[in-house]
């Protein structure tokens, strides 16, 4: 299969652990985030509901964040296999920025202040972030996607994320909603499984075709590169369990936030 991805994409997913407090009541929240490298400046991205208590669940409305950290795997000398795991405390967690449309469940931290000097590995180059025009022109229903993260089934022996795959289910040129009258947000539905712990996972569109040279050139549109197209956020379900339909927020929301 021509997918254009290798094992290093797996480690772009970072496990987030946040401690929320309300008086003597303490809860621990886990999720996934990733880091975009823009001009050698790290930008930490995840869902807003991971970093703002009460954003999507009123049961946590009166909680506040006490601590937040993420786990980072270093890179071996050959720049491929991960090495030691380092827990990095985020000191400026109260500086996350959000989209002007509060219905877009995305949070970005521009510049990460940490408790220890650490080389942040497996970041995503800014050039891989898809714009709204790219999504509208090059992404289509039934396109394959892949998203690494830390659902409850992540590899606990090696403490590493796992990849899951899916296909675009809604027209990516539009803003998806499954409920009448729901506020508009920059969402795309996909067929695939999102579950607890995978909130904030980076979603990649998989390569189409391959580059070719020589006298015989393929027709225009034969090749499409890998792109970061969204931030995984949740799924739809009910009494019968997971519906098999999940949703992401478009990567253009990230670009709107970070400028």
XYZ file of C-alpha atoms in Angstrom:
259
model
C 0.000 0.000 0.000
C 1.289 3.453 -0.909
C 0.625 5.486 2.212
C 3.692 7.749 2.462
C 4.036 7.306 6.219
C 6.596 5.539 8.385
C 6.992 4.642 12.057
C 8.160 8.127 13.056
C 4.678 9.542 12.421
C 3.451 7.384 15.301
C 5.530 9.327 17.800
C 4.119 12.718 16.847
C 1.377 11.870 19.363
C 2.191 12.998 22.918
C 0.362 11.701 25.978
C -1.085 14.539 28.078
C -1.819 14.167 31.790
C -3.662 17.015 33.541
C -4.704 17.301 37.172
C -7.939 19.192 37.817
C -9.039 20.335 41.275
C -12.242 21.556 42.908
C -11.610 22.092 46.593
C -10.506 18.727 47.968
C -11.781 16.882 44.889
C -9.080 15.923 42.388
C -9.434 14.222 39.004
C -6.780 13.232 36.489
C -7.498 13.746 32.787
C -5.523 12.071 30.003
C -5.518 12.976 26.347
C -3.300 13.310 23.321
C -1.521 16.303 21.842
C 1.091 17.032 19.211
C 3.690 19.674 18.420
C 3.991 21.737 15.266
C 7.404 23.184 14.474
C 7.062 26.651 12.944
C 10.381 28.414 12.301
C 11.985 26.334 15.089
C 9.285 27.446 17.529
C 7.182 24.669 19.123
C 3.394 24.986 19.090
C 1.536 22.495 21.254
C -1.899 21.480 19.913
C -4.720 19.498 21.496
C -8.470 19.786 22.129
C -9.835 22.660 24.154
C -11.774 20.219 26.318
C -8.451 18.689 27.435
C -7.052 21.979 28.765
C -10.199 23.827 29.909
C -12.283 22.202 32.656
C -15.993 22.441 31.976
C -15.634 23.337 28.291
C -17.645 20.340 27.104
C -18.718 18.672 30.367
C -20.650 20.818 32.872
C -19.742 18.353 35.645
C -16.255 19.917 35.635
C -17.354 23.546 35.396
C -15.991 24.533 38.812
C -12.675 22.709 38.451
C -9.361 24.414 37.734
C -6.105 23.052 36.376
C -3.446 22.317 38.965
C -0.756 20.628 36.846
C -0.285 19.588 33.224
C 2.453 17.505 31.652
C 3.171 15.487 28.543
C 5.390 12.504 27.874
C 8.088 12.882 25.247
C 10.138 10.138 23.648
C 13.648 11.145 22.672
C 15.194 10.225 19.334
C 18.029 7.747 18.890
C 21.122 8.688 16.929
C 19.734 7.192 13.731
C 16.685 9.499 14.160
C 14.236 6.628 13.887
C 13.784 4.487 16.993
C 12.518 6.255 20.116
C 14.622 6.091 23.259
C 14.019 7.175 26.847
C 10.675 8.599 27.921
C 10.746 11.986 29.640
C 7.826 13.581 31.492
C 7.772 17.330 30.812
C 5.685 19.666 32.965
C 4.041 22.539 31.092
C 4.361 25.645 33.256
C 2.429 28.052 31.022
C -0.661 25.870 30.560
C -2.827 28.933 31.255
C -1.610 30.544 27.996
C -3.376 28.210 25.559
C -5.130 30.151 22.803
C -8.518 29.270 21.344
C -10.407 29.977 18.136
C -12.730 33.038 17.930
C -15.511 30.542 17.229
C -15.717 28.849 20.633
C -17.407 25.827 19.046
C -14.089 24.817 17.463
C -12.666 22.468 20.092
C -8.979 23.219 19.482
C -6.314 24.720 21.762
C -2.821 25.922 20.788
C 0.078 26.855 23.045
C 2.559 29.028 21.159
C 5.899 28.462 22.880
C 6.195 25.884 25.656
C 7.606 26.857 29.039
C 8.731 23.672 30.809
C 10.298 22.647 34.097
C 13.353 21.125 32.442
C 15.361 21.649 29.286
C 14.337 18.990 26.814
C 14.675 18.400 23.119
C 11.145 17.931 21.838
C 11.264 15.171 19.266
C 8.926 13.988 16.521
C 7.314 17.361 15.873
C 5.229 18.045 12.768
C 6.671 20.550 10.267
C 4.466 23.595 9.746
C 4.499 22.883 6.007
C 2.465 19.699 6.626
C -0.489 21.621 8.071
C -3.276 21.702 5.466
C -5.028 24.993 4.753
C -8.758 25.306 4.183
C -8.116 25.643 0.430
C -6.042 22.439 0.396
C -8.767 20.541 2.250
C -11.473 21.849 -0.093
C -9.525 21.124 -3.265
C -7.629 17.920 -2.494
C -9.520 16.016 0.196
C -12.517 13.885 -0.699
C -15.034 11.496 0.823
C -13.678 7.941 1.170
C -10.085 9.199 1.431
C -8.016 7.255 3.948
C -6.789 8.875 7.149
C -4.551 7.779 10.030
C -4.374 9.125 13.568
C -1.881 8.187 16.329
C -2.862 8.602 19.943
C -3.291 7.245 23.449
C -6.676 5.531 23.717
C -6.989 3.049 26.576
C -5.491 0.380 24.294
C -2.147 2.136 23.764
C 1.030 0.073 24.106
C 1.527 0.096 27.868
C 4.562 -2.205 27.826
C 6.530 0.275 25.700
C 4.456 3.293 26.776
C 3.943 4.291 23.149
C 0.919 5.426 21.137
C -0.928 3.349 18.565
C -2.169 4.211 15.080
C -5.758 3.815 13.961
C -7.194 4.387 10.503
C -10.468 5.537 8.986
C -12.088 7.131 5.944
C -13.559 10.570 5.368
C -17.341 10.300 5.760
C -18.678 13.850 5.269
C -17.982 16.334 2.479
C -14.746 18.000 3.696
C -15.644 21.203 1.844
C -18.526 21.682 4.290
C -18.788 21.962 8.087
C -20.278 18.733 9.410
C -23.076 18.572 11.986
C -25.389 15.677 12.844
C -27.951 17.767 14.725
C -30.388 20.400 13.486
C -29.663 23.839 14.858
C -26.243 22.901 16.225
C -23.757 25.809 16.225
C -21.456 25.820 13.207
C -17.932 24.490 13.688
C -15.158 23.487 11.275
C -15.697 19.735 11.566
C -15.317 16.698 9.346
C -16.908 13.331 10.109
C -14.960 10.158 9.487
C -15.703 6.470 9.732
C -13.359 5.152 12.411
C -12.991 4.794 16.148
C -12.175 7.596 18.521
C -12.323 6.846 22.233
C -11.204 8.132 25.622
C -7.574 9.229 25.657
C -7.407 9.870 21.895
C -8.820 13.397 22.146
C -6.350 15.772 20.531
C -4.715 13.226 18.225
C -3.242 14.562 14.983
C -5.156 13.322 11.929
C -3.192 12.750 8.723
C -4.533 12.263 5.228
C -2.699 9.392 3.586
C -0.666 9.810 0.433
C -2.353 9.163 -2.901
C -0.380 7.832 -5.859
C 3.358 8.385 -6.196
C 5.756 10.822 -7.774
C 6.951 9.892 -11.248
C 9.644 11.222 -13.564
C 10.627 10.573 -17.143
C 9.011 10.974 -20.511
C 5.662 9.565 -19.432
C 4.111 11.733 -16.758
C 0.917 10.801 -14.917
C -2.138 12.983 -15.291
C -2.574 15.962 -12.988
C -3.800 14.956 -9.565
C -2.200 11.506 -9.687
C -0.031 12.286 -6.640
C -1.092 13.853 -3.338
C 1.266 14.264 -0.398
C 0.671 13.404 3.271
C -0.891 16.299 5.198
C -2.046 17.068 8.724
C -5.755 17.716 8.148
C -7.261 17.876 11.617
C -7.428 17.389 15.365
C -9.386 14.346 16.518
C -12.066 15.263 19.031
C -14.689 12.596 19.702
C -17.305 10.184 18.438
C -21.040 9.660 18.291
C -22.751 6.876 20.173
C -25.518 5.990 22.549
C -26.986 3.072 24.435
C -25.772 0.710 21.727
C -22.175 1.908 22.016
C -19.874 3.535 19.463
C -21.666 4.418 16.211
C -18.491 3.991 14.142
C -18.640 7.698 13.250
C -16.114 10.079 14.796
C -15.192 13.671 14.066
C -12.210 15.987 13.823
C -11.728 19.735 13.680
C -10.047 20.965 10.502
C -6.368 21.904 10.551
C -7.381 25.313 9.206
C -8.606 26.045 12.767
C -4.995 25.676 13.939
C -3.817 28.118 11.284
C -6.506 30.607 12.319
C -5.293 30.440 15.939
C -1.534 30.630 15.403
C -1.614 33.030 12.460
